[in-house]
Coordinates of C-alpha atoms in Angstrom, one line a residue:
X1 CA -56.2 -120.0 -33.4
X2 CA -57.8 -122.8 -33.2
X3 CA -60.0 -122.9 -29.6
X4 CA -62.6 -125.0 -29.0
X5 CA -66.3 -123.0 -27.6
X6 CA -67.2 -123.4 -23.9
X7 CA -63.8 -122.6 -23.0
X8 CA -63.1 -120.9 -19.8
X9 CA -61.0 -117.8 -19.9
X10 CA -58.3 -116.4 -17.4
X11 CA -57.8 -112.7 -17.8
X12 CA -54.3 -111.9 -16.7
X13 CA -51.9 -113.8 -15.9
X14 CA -49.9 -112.7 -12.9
X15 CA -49.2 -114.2 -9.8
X16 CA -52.8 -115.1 -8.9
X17 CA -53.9 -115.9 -12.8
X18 CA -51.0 -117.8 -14.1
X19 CA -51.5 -120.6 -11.7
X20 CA -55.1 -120.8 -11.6
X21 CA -55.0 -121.1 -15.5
X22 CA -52.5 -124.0 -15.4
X23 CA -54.4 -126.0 -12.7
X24 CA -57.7 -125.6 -15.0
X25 CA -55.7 -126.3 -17.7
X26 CA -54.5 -129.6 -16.6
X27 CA -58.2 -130.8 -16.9
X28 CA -60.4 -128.6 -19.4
X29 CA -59.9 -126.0 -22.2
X30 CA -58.8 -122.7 -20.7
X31 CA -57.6 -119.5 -22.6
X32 CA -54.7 -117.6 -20.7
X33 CA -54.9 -113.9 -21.9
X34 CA -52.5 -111.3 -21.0
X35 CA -52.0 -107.6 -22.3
X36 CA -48.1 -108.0 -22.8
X37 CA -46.7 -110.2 -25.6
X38 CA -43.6 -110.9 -23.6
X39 CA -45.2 -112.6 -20.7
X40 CA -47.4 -114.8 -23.1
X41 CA -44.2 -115.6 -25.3
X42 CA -42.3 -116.3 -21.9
X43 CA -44.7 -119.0 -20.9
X44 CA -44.9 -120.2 -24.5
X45 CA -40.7 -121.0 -23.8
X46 CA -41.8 -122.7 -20.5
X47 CA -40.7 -120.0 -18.5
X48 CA -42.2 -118.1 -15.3
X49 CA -40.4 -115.2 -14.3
X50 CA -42.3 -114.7 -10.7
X51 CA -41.2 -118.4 -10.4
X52 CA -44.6 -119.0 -8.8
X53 CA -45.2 -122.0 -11.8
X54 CA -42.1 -124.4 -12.5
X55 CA -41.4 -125.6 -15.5
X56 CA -42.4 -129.1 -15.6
X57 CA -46.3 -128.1 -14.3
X58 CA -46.5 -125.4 -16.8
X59 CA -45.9 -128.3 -18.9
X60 CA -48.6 -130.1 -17.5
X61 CA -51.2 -127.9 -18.5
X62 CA -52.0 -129.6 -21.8
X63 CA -55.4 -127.6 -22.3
X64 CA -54.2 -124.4 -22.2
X65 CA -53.6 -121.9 -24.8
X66 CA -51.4 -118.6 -24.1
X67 CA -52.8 -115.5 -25.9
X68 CA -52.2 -111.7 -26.2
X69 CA -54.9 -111.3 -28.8
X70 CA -58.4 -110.3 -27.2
X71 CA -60.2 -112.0 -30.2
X72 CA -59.7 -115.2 -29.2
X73 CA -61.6 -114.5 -25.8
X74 CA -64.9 -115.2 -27.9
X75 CA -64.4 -118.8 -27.7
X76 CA -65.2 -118.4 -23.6
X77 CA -68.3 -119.1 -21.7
X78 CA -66.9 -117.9 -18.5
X79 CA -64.3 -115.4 -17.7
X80 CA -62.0 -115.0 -14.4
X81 CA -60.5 -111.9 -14.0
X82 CA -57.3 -111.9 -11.9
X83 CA -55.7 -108.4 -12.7
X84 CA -53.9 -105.9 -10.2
X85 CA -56.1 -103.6 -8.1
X86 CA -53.3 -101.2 -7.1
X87 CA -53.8 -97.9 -5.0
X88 CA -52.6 -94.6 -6.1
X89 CA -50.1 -92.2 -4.9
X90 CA -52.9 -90.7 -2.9
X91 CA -53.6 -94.2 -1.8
X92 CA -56.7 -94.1 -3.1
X93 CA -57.8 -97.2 -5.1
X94 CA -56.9 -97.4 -9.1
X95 CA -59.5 -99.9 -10.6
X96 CA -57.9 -98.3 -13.9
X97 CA -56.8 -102.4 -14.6
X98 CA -60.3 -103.8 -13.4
X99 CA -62.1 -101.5 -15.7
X100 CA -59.8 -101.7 -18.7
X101 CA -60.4 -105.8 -18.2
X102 CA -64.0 -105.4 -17.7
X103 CA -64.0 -103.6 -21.5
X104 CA -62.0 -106.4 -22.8
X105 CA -64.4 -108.6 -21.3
X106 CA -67.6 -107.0 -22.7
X107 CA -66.5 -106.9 -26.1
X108 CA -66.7 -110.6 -25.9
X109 CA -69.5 -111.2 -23.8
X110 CA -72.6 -113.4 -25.1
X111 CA -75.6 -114.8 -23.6
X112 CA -75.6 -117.1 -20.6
X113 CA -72.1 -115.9 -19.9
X114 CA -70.5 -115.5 -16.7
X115 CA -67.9 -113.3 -15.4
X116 CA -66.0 -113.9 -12.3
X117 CA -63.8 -111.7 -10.5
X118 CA -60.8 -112.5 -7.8
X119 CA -59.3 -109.3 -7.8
X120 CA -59.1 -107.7 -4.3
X121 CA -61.9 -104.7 -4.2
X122 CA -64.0 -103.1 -1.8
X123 CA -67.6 -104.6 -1.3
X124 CA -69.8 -103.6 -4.1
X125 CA -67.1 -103.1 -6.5
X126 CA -68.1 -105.9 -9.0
X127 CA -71.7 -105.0 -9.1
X128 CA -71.6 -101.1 -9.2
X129 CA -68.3 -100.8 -10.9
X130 CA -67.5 -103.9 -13.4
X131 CA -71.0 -104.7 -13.9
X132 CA -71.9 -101.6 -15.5
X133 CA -68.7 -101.7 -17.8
X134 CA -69.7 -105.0 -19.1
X135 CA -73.3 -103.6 -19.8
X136 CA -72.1 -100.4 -21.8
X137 CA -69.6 -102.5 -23.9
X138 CA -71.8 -105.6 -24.5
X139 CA -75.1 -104.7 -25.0
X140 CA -76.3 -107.1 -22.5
X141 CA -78.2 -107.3 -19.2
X142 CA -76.8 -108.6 -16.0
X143 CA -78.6 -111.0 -14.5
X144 CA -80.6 -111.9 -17.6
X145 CA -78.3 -112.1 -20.5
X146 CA -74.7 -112.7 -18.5
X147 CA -74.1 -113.4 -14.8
X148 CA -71.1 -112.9 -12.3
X149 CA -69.4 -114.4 -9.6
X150 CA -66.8 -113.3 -7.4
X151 CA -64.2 -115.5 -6.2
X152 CA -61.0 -113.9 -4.0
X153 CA -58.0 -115.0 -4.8
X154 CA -55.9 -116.2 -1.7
X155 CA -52.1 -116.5 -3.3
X156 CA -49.6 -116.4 -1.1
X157 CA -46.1 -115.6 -3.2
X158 CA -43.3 -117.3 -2.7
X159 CA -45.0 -119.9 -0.6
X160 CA -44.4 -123.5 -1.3
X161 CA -46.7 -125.3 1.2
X162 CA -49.7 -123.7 0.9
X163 CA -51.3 -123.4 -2.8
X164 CA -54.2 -122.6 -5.1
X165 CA -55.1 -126.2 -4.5
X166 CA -54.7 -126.5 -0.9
X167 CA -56.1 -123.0 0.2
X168 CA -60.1 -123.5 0.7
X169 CA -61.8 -121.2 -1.6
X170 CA -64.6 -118.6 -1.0
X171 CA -67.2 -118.5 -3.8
X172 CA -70.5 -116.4 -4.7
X173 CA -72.8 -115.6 -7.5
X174 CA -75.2 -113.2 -8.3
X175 CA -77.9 -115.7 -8.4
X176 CA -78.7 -118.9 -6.7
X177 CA -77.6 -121.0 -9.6
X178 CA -75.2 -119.1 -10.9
X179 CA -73.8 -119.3 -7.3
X180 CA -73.8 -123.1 -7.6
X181 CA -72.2 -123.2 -10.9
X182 CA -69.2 -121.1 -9.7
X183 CA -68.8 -122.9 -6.4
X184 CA -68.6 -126.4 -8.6
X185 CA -65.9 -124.7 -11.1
X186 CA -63.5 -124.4 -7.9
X187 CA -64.5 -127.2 -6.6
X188 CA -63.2 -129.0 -9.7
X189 CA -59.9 -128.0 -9.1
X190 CA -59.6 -127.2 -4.9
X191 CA -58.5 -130.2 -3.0
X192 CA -58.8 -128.0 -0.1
X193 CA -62.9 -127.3 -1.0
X194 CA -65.1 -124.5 -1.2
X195 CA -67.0 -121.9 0.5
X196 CA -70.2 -120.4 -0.7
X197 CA -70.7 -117.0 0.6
X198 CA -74.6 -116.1 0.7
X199 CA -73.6 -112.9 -1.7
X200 CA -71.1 -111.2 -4.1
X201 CA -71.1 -108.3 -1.2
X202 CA -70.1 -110.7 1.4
X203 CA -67.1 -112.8 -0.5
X204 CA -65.7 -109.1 -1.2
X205 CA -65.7 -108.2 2.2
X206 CA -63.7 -111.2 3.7
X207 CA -61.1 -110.8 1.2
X208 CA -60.6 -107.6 2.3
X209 CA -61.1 -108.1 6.0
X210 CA -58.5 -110.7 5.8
X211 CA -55.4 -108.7 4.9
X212 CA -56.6 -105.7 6.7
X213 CA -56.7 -107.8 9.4
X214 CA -52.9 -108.9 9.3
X215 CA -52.2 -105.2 8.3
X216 CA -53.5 -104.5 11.9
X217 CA -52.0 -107.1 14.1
X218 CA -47.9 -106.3 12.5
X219 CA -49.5 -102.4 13.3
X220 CA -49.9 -103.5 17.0
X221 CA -46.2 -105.2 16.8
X222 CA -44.6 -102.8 15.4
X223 CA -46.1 -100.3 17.4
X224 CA -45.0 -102.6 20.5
X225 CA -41.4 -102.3 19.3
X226 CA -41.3 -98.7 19.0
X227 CA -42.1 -98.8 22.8
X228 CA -40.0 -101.2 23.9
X229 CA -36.8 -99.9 21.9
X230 CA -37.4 -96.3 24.1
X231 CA -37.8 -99.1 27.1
X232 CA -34.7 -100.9 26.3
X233 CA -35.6 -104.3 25.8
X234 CA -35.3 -106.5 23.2
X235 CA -38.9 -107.1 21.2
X236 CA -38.2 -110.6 20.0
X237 CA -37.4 -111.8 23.9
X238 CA -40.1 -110.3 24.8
X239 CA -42.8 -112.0 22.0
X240 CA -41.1 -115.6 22.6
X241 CA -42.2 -114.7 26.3
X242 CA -45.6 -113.9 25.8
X243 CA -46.0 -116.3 23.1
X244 CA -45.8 -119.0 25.5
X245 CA -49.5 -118.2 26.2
X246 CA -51.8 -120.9 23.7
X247 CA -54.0 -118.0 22.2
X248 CA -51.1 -115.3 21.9
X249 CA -50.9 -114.6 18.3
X250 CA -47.4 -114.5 16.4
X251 CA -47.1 -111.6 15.1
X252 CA -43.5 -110.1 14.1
X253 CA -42.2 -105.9 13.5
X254 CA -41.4 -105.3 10.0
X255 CA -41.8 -103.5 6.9
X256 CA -45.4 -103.9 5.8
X257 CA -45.9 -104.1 1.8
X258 CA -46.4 -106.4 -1.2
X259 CA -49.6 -106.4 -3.3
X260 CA -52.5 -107.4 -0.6
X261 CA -51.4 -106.3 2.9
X262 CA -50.3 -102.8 2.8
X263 CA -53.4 -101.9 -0.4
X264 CA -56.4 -103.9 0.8
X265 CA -56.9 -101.9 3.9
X266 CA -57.0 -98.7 2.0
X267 CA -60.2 -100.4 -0.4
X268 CA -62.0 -100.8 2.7
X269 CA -61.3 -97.6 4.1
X270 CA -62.2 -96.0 1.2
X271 CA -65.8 -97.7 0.5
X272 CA -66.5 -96.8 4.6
X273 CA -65.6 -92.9 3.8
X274 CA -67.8 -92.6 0.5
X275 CA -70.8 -93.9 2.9
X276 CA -69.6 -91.4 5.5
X277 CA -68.1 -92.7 7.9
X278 CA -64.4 -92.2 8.7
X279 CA -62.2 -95.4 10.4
X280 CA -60.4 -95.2 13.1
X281 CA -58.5 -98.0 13.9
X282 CA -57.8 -99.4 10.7
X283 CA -56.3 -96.2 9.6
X284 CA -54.4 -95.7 12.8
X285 CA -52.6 -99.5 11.9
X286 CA -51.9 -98.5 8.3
X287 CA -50.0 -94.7 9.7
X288 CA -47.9 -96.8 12.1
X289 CA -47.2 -99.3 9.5
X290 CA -46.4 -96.8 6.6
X291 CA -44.2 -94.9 9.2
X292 CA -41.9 -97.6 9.6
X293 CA -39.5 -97.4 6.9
X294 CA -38.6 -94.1 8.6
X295 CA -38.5 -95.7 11.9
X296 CA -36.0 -97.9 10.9
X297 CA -33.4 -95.4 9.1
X298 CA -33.9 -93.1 12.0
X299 CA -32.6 -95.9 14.2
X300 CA -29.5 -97.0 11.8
X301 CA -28.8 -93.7 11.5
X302 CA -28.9 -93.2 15.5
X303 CA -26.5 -96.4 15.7
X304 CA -24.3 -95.6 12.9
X305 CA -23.7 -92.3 14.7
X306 CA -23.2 -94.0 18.4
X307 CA -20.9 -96.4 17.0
X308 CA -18.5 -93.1 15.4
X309 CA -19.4 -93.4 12.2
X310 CA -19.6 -90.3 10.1
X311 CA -23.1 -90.4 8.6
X312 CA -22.6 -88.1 5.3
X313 CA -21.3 -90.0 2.3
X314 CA -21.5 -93.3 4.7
X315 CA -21.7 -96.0 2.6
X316 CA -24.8 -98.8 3.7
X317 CA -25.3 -102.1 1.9
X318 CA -28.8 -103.1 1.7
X319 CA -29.3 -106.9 1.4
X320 CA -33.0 -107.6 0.1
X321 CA -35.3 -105.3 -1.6
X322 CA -38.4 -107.8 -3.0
X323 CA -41.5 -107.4 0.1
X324 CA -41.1 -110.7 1.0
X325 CA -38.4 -113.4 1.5
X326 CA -37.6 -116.0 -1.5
X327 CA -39.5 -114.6 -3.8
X328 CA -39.0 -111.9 -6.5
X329 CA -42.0 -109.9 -6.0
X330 CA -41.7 -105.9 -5.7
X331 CA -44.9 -105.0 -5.9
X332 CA -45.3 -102.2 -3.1
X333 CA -42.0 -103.1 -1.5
X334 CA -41.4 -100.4 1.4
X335 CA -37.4 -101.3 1.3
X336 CA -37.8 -98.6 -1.3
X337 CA -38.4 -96.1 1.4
X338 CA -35.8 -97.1 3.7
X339 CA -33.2 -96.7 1.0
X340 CA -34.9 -93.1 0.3
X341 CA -34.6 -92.1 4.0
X342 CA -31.1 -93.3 4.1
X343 CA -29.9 -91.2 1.3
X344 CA -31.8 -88.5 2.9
X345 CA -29.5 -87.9 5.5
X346 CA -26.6 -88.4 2.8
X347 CA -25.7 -91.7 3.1
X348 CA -24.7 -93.6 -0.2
X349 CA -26.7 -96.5 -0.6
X350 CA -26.1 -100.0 -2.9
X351 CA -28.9 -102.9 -2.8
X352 CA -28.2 -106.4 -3.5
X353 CA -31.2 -109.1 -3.9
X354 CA -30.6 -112.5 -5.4
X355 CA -34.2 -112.7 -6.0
X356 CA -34.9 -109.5 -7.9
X357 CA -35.3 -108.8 -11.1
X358 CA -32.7 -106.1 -12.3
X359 CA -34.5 -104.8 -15.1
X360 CA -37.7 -104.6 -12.6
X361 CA -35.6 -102.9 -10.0
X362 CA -34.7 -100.4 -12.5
X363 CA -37.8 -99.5 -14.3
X364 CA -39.9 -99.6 -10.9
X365 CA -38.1 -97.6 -8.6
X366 CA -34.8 -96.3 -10.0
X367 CA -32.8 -98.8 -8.1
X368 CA -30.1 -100.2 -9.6
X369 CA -28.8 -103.8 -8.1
X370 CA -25.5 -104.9 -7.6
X371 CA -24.0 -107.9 -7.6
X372 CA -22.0 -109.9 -5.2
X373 CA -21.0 -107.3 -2.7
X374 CA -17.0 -106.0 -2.1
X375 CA -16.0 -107.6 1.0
X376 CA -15.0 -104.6 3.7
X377 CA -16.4 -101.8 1.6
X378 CA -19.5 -100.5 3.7
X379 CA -19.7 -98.7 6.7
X380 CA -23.5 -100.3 7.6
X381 CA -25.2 -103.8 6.0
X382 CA -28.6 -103.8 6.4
X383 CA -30.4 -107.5 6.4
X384 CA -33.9 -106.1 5.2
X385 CA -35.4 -109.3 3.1
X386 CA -35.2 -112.7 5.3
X387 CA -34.0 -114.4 2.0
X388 CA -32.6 -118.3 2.5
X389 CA -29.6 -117.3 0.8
X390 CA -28.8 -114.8 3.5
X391 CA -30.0 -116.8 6.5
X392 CA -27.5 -119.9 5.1
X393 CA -24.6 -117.2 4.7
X394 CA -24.7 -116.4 8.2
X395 CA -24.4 -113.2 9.8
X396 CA -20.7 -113.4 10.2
X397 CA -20.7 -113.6 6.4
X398 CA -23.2 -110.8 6.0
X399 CA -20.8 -108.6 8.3
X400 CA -17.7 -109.4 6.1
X401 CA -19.0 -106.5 3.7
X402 CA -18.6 -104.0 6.2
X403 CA -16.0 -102.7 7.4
X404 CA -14.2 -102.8 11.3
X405 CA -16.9 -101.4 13.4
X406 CA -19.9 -101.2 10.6
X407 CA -22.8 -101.3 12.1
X408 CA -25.0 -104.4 11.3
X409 CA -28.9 -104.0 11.3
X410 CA -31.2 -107.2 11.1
X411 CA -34.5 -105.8 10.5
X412 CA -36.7 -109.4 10.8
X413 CA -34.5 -110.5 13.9
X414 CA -33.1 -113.3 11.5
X415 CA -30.1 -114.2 13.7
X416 CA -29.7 -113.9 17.9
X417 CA -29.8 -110.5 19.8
X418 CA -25.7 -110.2 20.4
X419 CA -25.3 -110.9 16.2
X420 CA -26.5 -107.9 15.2
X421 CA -25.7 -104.2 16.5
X422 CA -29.9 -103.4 16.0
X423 CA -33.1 -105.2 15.2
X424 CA -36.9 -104.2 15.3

């Protein structure tokens, strides 16, 4: 393959790396490396399964060549890493991809290179974890042979307004100059413009203090909505109350996933533990948040049986299983567990999701998706993802695959109070 040298390199290409490599390649040489053929060979077709790139701009990336083969990342001078830091099922976190990408990385490594990393970790992670990788495979020295940055990544799936472009982006190096250098890579490309942080430490750390702040305000929320369910009043009335205040934030109950929110806490936590200190408050927000897809059976449950409804082999149609509305990302979905407490109590469940990827369904969790619903089949119908295509349907439509007296549960508060039989 034919590459030219000084070419810049983006090392997985997921949500965050797929459009970061087309926006650089619209306007330099960029190699686009992925582990699996099938994602490369989908993009080659023009195609983008998380739909985060549309056709049309993929096209637009003139300079940019799709590759499975780790050989032709010798052609780069600088590498961005964008792969998946996941957590475990202990929730402990898995750097298994940010190693296994720091080794692909190393092999190729040369002199003056530089290595910059968006992937969420903990603070220190790049220079006590990925720097020594690159060292053992390379041969080389940070800091005199190669360098590294660290850049987070601020993707927002599914959102069409605010973009790689637009979103102002946090920079560092582990030098003064090399510092510089990255910050004037991004700013190459961010309409939006840059922010140097004075270390790599520091840019780590407000990547993860951003989600784990979220993760902590839908905590207080949900918490909030707990109480006032036992009070008997309704949560949203009372949020469009308060929120008439000009510094009342607006926050909203819900299930708490996806790749950032409900993981990055969990890096932080874990880096404060290893130094010895346990958190308090930040693991209090992620118990009540993880807790929630139990909540919110227990409460259909509790209305399906208030309403006569025999619970055991009750059928329940759950619309929406992606973490987020309109888009088709499952990563770390907790609709999964909802479903799982529902059948629980031996209630037959079917999911439909107009966004989701059946084969990903499948292979992920199990799940297998239907699709269009049976009108007047289903004893409960479950609104779990906000999706645009169930919003336009309207809940009188959403209620029509139930039958008389199914209960009708609108998780996000989509429609008004007296449309739906319960809501957070």
């Amino acid at each position: 393959m034919n590459i030219p040298d000084g070419t810049l390199a983006i090392i997985g290409l997921g949500y965050v790396g797929l459009p970061l490599a087309v926006e650089f390649g619209k306007h330099r040489p960029v190699i686009g490396f992925d582990i699996k053929p099938d994602r490369i060979a989908e993009l080659r077709a023009g195609r983008d399964h998380t739909r985060e790139v549309p056709p049309e701009e993929l096209a637009e990336a003139r300079h940019l060549t799709l590759t499975a083969d780790p050989a032709d990342l010798n052609a780069a001078t600088i590498f961005i890493v964008t792969v998946p830091t996941p957590i475990d099922a202990h929730k402990r976190p898995d750097l298994t991809p940010l190693i296994k990408a720091s080794e692909t990385v190393g092999r190729a490594l040369k002199k003056g290179d530089i290595v910059i990393y968006e992937s969420t970790v903990y603070p220190g992670a790049t220079e006590e974890d990925c720097v020594p990788v690159l060292e053992r495979v390379s041969g080389l020295t940070y800091n005199l042979d190669f360098f590294c940055g660290y850049s987070p990544e601020r993707i927002n799936p599914g959102d069409k307004a605010h973009r790689l472009t637009t979103i102002c982006k946090v920079t560092s190096g582990s030098t003064p100059e090399i510092a510089d250098k990255v910050d004037a890579l991004y700013a190459s490309i961010i309409t939006a413009g840059t922010y140097k942080a004075e270390s790599i430490r520091v840019a780590e750390a407000a990547k993860v203090i951003e989600n784990t702040q979220r993760d902590l305000n839908i905590a207080l929320v949900n918490e909030l909505a707990i109480i006032f369910n036992r009070i008997g009043i309704d949560t949203e009335a009372v949020l469009k109350a308060a929120g008439t205040k000009w510094n009342f934030l607006p926050f909203r109950p819900g299930l708490v996933g996806g790749h950032c929110i409900g993981v990055d806490p969990y890096y932080l936590t874990h880096k404060a533990e290893a130094l010895g200190y346990h958190p308090q408050v930040i693991l209090a927000g992620r118990r009540i948040n993880d807790g929630m897809s139990a909540y919110v059976a227990g409460q259909m449950v509790k209305t399906m049986i208030r309403k006569g409804i025999a619970i055991k082999g009750a059928r329940v149609l759950v619309l929406g299983l992606t973490f987020k509305e309109n888009c088709p990302d499952l990563r770390n979905t907790r609709v999964v567990d909802v479903i799982a407490e529902l059948r629980d109590y031996g209630v037959q469940v079917d999911v439909h999701d107009p966004w989701a990827d059946v084969e990903e369904a499948r292979h992920e969790y199990g799940l297998h998706l239907i699709g269009t619903p049976e009108a007047g089949a289903y004893d409960g119908i479950v609104l779990a993802v906000a999706h645009d295509a169930f919003r336009v349907s309207g809940p009188d439509a959403l209620r029509s695959y139930g039958r008389d007296g199914a209960m009708f549960c609108d998780i996000k508060s989509v429609f008004a109070r007296d449309q739906s039989d319960l809501r957070l």
